[in-house]
Amino acid sequence: MTKVINKSKVAAALIGMFAIAGSASAAAQDISTLQNEEAKTHTADKRSQQKIDSLFEQSQELLYEYRAVVDEYENLKVYNDHVQRLVDDQNASLASLQRQIDGIEATKQGVVPLMYNMIDALEQFVELDLPIHKERRMARVERLREIMSASNVTTSEQFRQITEAYQAEMDYGAGLIAYEGKLQFEGEEISVDFFHLGRAALMAQSLDLKNGWIYNKDTGAWEALDDAYLGALTKAIRMARKQTAPDLIKLPIYAAERAE
């Protein structure tokens, strides 16, 4: 009887050992599985963080670009407001002169000297301005001087033609304009397409599209344009001629010097 009991105890002990061993093996497997899952989680977290960092960098770049655009917009708005005030002042001056001219016969002694002064001022302006159609503009000034000496032209007609000349000068300062002409550069006459963005910049491009020039108003001379801008200049000329849709272009512009 005692032997049977001892054998039962031994069997129970063995069963217990196998159970413990089985539990340890299962626990080891569970730990390994948890470690694998934790590694996967760390990898996924790392990838998510990389994506977040990339999106943050992109958002910062977009923010910098947005701020740059806002600054440029503000600068252009200030400049446009300034130009508009000049135009409004010119229009007000012309309107005031027109009211005075209604009584032209009574005020002829004062108006005639004024018209001569306007012609002189116009000639000086053309000389100092960008050389956009300069020959044509100077010829217009000469015609105005001729009609001032013509006895068959009334004073009111003389004044009308002078104001038209001023209006034509104002038109040169608006929009994109392109035209063909001859450029004198380093002693050589070159057939080119001229292009000007209002009075902000005047450029030229050879008809073979291989060379470009920009007029430096400070020096009063043409300078070779960097090859990097040739494609944009070609596109700008086509835009001015309505040969392609309007688009943003990057061209060099000499900044105006600030008064101290």
Coordinates of C-alpha atoms in Angstrom, one line a residue:
M1 CA 0.0 0.0 0.0
T2 CA 2.8 2.3 0.9
K3 CA 4.6 1.6 -2.4
V4 CA 1.4 2.5 -4.3
I5 CA 1.1 5.8 -2.5
N6 CA 4.8 6.6 -3.1
K7 CA 4.4 5.8 -6.8
S8 CA 1.3 8.1 -6.9
K9 CA 3.3 10.9 -5.3
V10 CA 6.2 10.5 -7.8
A11 CA 3.7 10.5 -10.7
A12 CA 2.0 13.6 -9.3
A13 CA 5.4 15.3 -8.9
L14 CA 6.3 14.5 -12.5
I15 CA 3.0 15.8 -13.8
G16 CA 3.6 19.0 -11.8
M17 CA 7.0 19.4 -13.3
F18 CA 5.7 18.9 -16.8
A19 CA 3.0 21.4 -16.1
I20 CA 5.5 23.9 -14.8
A21 CA 7.8 23.3 -17.7
G22 CA 4.9 23.7 -20.1
S23 CA 3.8 27.0 -18.4
A24 CA 7.4 28.3 -18.6
S25 CA 7.6 27.4 -22.3
A26 CA 4.3 29.1 -23.0
A27 CA 5.4 32.2 -21.0
A28 CA 8.6 32.3 -23.0
Q29 CA 6.7 32.2 -26.2
D30 CA 4.4 35.0 -25.0
I31 CA 7.3 37.2 -24.0
S32 CA 8.9 36.6 -27.4
T33 CA 5.7 37.5 -29.1
L34 CA 5.3 40.7 -27.0
Q35 CA 8.9 41.7 -27.8
N36 CA 8.2 41.2 -31.5
E37 CA 5.1 43.3 -31.3
E38 CA 6.9 46.0 -29.3
A39 CA 9.6 46.1 -32.0
K40 CA 7.0 46.5 -34.6
T41 CA 5.3 49.2 -32.6
H42 CA 8.6 51.1 -32.2
T43 CA 9.3 50.8 -36.0
A44 CA 5.8 52.1 -36.8
D45 CA 6.3 55.0 -34.3
K46 CA 9.6 55.8 -35.9
R47 CA 8.0 55.9 -39.4
S48 CA 5.1 58.0 -38.1
Q49 CA 7.6 60.5 -36.5
Q50 CA 9.5 60.7 -39.8
K51 CA 6.3 61.5 -41.6
I52 CA 5.4 64.1 -39.0
D53 CA 8.9 65.7 -39.3
S54 CA 8.6 65.8 -43.1
L55 CA 5.2 67.4 -42.9
F56 CA 6.4 69.9 -40.4
E57 CA 9.4 70.9 -42.7
Q58 CA 7.0 71.2 -45.7
S59 CA 4.6 73.4 -43.6
Q60 CA 7.6 75.6 -42.6
E61 CA 8.7 76.0 -46.2
L62 CA 5.1 76.9 -47.2
L63 CA 4.9 79.4 -44.4
Y64 CA 8.2 81.1 -45.5
E65 CA 6.9 81.2 -49.1
Y66 CA 3.6 82.6 -47.9
R67 CA 5.3 85.3 -45.9
A68 CA 7.5 86.2 -48.9
V69 CA 4.5 86.5 -51.1
V70 CA 2.7 88.7 -48.5
D71 CA 5.8 91.0 -48.3
E72 CA 6.0 91.3 -52.0
Y73 CA 2.3 92.0 -52.3
E74 CA 2.6 94.7 -49.7
N75 CA 5.5 96.3 -51.5
L76 CA 3.6 96.2 -54.8
K77 CA 0.5 97.7 -53.2
V78 CA 2.5 100.6 -51.8
Y79 CA 4.1 101.2 -55.2
N80 CA 0.8 100.9 -57.0
D81 CA -0.9 103.3 -54.6
H82 CA 2.0 105.7 -55.1
V83 CA 1.6 105.5 -58.9
Q84 CA -2.1 105.9 -58.7
R85 CA -1.7 109.1 -56.7
L86 CA 0.6 110.4 -59.4
V87 CA -1.9 109.5 -62.1
D88 CA -4.7 111.1 -60.1
D89 CA -2.6 114.2 -59.6
Q90 CA -1.9 114.3 -63.4
N91 CA -5.5 113.8 -64.2
A92 CA -6.5 116.6 -61.8
S93 CA -3.9 118.9 -63.3
L94 CA -5.2 118.1 -66.9
A95 CA -8.8 118.7 -65.7
S96 CA -7.8 122.0 -64.2
L97 CA -6.0 123.1 -67.3
Q98 CA -9.0 122.1 -69.4
R99 CA -11.3 124.3 -67.3
Q100 CA -8.9 127.1 -67.9
I101 CA -8.7 126.6 -71.6
D102 CA -12.5 127.0 -71.9
G103 CA -11.9 130.7 -71.8
I104 CA -8.8 130.4 -74.0
E105 CA -9.2 133.7 -75.9
A106 CA -9.3 135.6 -72.6
T107 CA -6.4 133.8 -71.1
K108 CA -4.2 133.3 -74.2
Q109 CA -1.4 135.4 -72.9
G110 CA -1.0 133.0 -69.9
V111 CA -1.8 129.8 -71.8
V112 CA 0.7 130.1 -74.6
P113 CA 3.7 130.3 -72.3
L114 CA 2.3 127.4 -70.4
M115 CA 2.1 125.3 -73.5
Y116 CA 5.7 126.0 -74.4
N117 CA 6.7 125.0 -70.9
M118 CA 4.7 121.8 -71.2
I119 CA 6.5 121.0 -74.5
D120 CA 9.9 121.7 -72.9
A121 CA 9.0 119.5 -69.9
L122 CA 7.9 116.7 -72.2
E123 CA 11.1 116.8 -74.1
Q124 CA 13.1 116.7 -70.9
F125 CA 11.1 113.8 -69.6
V126 CA 11.7 111.8 -72.8
E127 CA 15.4 112.4 -72.6
L128 CA 15.5 111.2 -69.0
D129 CA 13.1 108.3 -69.4
L130 CA 13.8 104.8 -70.6
P131 CA 14.5 104.9 -74.4
I132 CA 11.2 103.3 -75.3
H133 CA 10.4 104.3 -79.0
K134 CA 12.7 107.3 -78.2
E135 CA 12.9 108.5 -81.9
R136 CA 9.1 108.4 -82.3
R137 CA 8.6 110.3 -79.0
M138 CA 11.2 113.0 -79.9
A139 CA 9.6 113.4 -83.3
R140 CA 6.3 114.0 -81.6
V141 CA 7.9 116.8 -79.5
E142 CA 9.2 118.4 -82.7
R143 CA 5.7 118.3 -84.3
L144 CA 4.3 120.1 -81.2
R145 CA 6.9 122.8 -81.7
E146 CA 6.0 123.1 -85.3
I147 CA 2.2 123.5 -84.7
M148 CA 3.0 126.2 -82.1
S149 CA 4.4 128.2 -85.0
A150 CA 1.6 127.4 -87.4
S151 CA -0.8 130.3 -87.8
N152 CA -3.6 128.1 -89.1
V153 CA -3.8 126.0 -85.9
T154 CA -5.9 127.4 -83.2
T155 CA -4.7 127.7 -79.6
S156 CA -7.3 125.2 -78.4
E157 CA -6.1 122.7 -81.0
Q158 CA -2.5 123.2 -80.0
F159 CA -3.4 122.6 -76.4
R160 CA -5.4 119.4 -77.4
Q161 CA -2.4 117.9 -79.2
I162 CA -0.1 118.7 -76.3
T163 CA -2.4 116.9 -73.8
E164 CA -2.7 114.0 -76.2
A165 CA 1.1 113.8 -76.2
Y166 CA 1.1 113.7 -72.4
Q167 CA -1.6 110.9 -72.5
A168 CA 0.6 108.9 -75.0
E169 CA 3.5 109.2 -72.5
M170 CA 1.3 107.9 -69.7
D171 CA 0.3 104.9 -71.8
Y172 CA 4.0 103.8 -72.1
G173 CA 4.0 103.2 -68.4
A174 CA 1.2 100.6 -68.4
G175 CA 1.2 96.9 -69.3
L176 CA 3.5 94.6 -71.3
I177 CA 4.6 96.0 -74.6
A178 CA 6.8 94.4 -77.3
Y179 CA 8.0 95.7 -80.6
E180 CA 10.8 95.2 -83.1
G181 CA 13.7 97.5 -83.6
K182 CA 17.4 98.0 -83.9
L183 CA 19.7 97.9 -80.9
Q184 CA 23.1 99.6 -80.9
F185 CA 25.4 97.6 -78.7
E186 CA 29.2 97.8 -78.6
G187 CA 29.3 99.4 -82.0
E188 CA 27.1 96.8 -83.6
E189 CA 23.5 97.3 -84.9
I190 CA 21.4 94.3 -83.9
S191 CA 17.8 93.4 -85.0
V192 CA 15.9 92.7 -81.8
D193 CA 12.5 92.4 -80.1
F194 CA 12.2 95.2 -77.5
F195 CA 10.1 94.5 -74.4
H196 CA 9.2 96.7 -71.5
L197 CA 7.1 96.2 -68.4
G198 CA 5.7 99.7 -68.1
R199 CA 8.6 101.8 -67.0
A200 CA 9.9 99.3 -64.6
A201 CA 12.2 97.6 -67.1
L202 CA 13.3 97.7 -70.7
M203 CA 14.9 94.7 -72.3
A204 CA 15.8 93.4 -75.8
Q205 CA 16.3 90.0 -77.3
S206 CA 18.0 89.0 -80.5
L207 CA 15.6 87.5 -83.1
D208 CA 17.5 84.1 -82.8
L209 CA 16.6 84.2 -79.1
K210 CA 20.2 83.5 -78.2
N211 CA 21.1 86.9 -76.6
G212 CA 19.4 89.4 -74.4
W213 CA 20.1 92.9 -73.0
I214 CA 18.7 95.1 -70.3
Y215 CA 18.8 98.9 -70.1
N216 CA 20.5 100.3 -67.0
K217 CA 18.8 103.6 -66.4
D218 CA 21.5 104.7 -63.9
T219 CA 24.3 104.3 -66.4
G220 CA 22.2 105.1 -69.5
A221 CA 23.6 102.0 -71.2
W222 CA 22.6 98.6 -72.4
E223 CA 24.0 95.6 -70.5
A224 CA 24.1 91.9 -71.5
L225 CA 21.3 89.9 -69.9
D226 CA 22.2 86.8 -68.0
D227 CA 21.4 83.6 -70.0
A228 CA 19.2 82.4 -67.2
Y229 CA 16.6 85.0 -68.0
L230 CA 16.4 84.4 -71.8
G231 CA 13.6 81.8 -71.6
A232 CA 11.5 84.1 -69.3
L233 CA 12.2 87.1 -71.7
T234 CA 11.0 85.0 -74.7
K235 CA 7.8 84.1 -72.8
A236 CA 7.3 87.8 -71.8
I237 CA 7.5 89.0 -75.4
R238 CA 5.0 86.3 -76.5
M239 CA 2.7 87.3 -73.7
A240 CA 2.9 91.0 -74.7
R241 CA 1.9 90.0 -78.3
K242 CA -0.9 87.8 -77.1
Q243 CA 0.8 84.7 -78.4
T244 CA 0.6 82.8 -75.1
A245 CA -1.5 82.9 -72.0
P246 CA -0.5 85.3 -69.2
D247 CA 1.7 83.7 -66.6
L248 CA 4.1 84.5 -63.8
I249 CA 7.6 85.3 -65.1
K250 CA 10.9 86.1 -63.4
L251 CA 12.9 89.0 -64.9
P252 CA 15.5 91.3 -63.4
I253 CA 14.5 94.9 -62.5
Y254 CA 16.8 97.6 -61.3
A255 CA 15.5 98.8 -58.0
A256 CA 15.0 102.5 -57.5
E257 CA 17.5 104.1 -55.2
R258 CA 16.0 105.3 -51.9
A259 CA 16.4 108.9 -51.0
E260 CA 18.5 109.4 -47.9

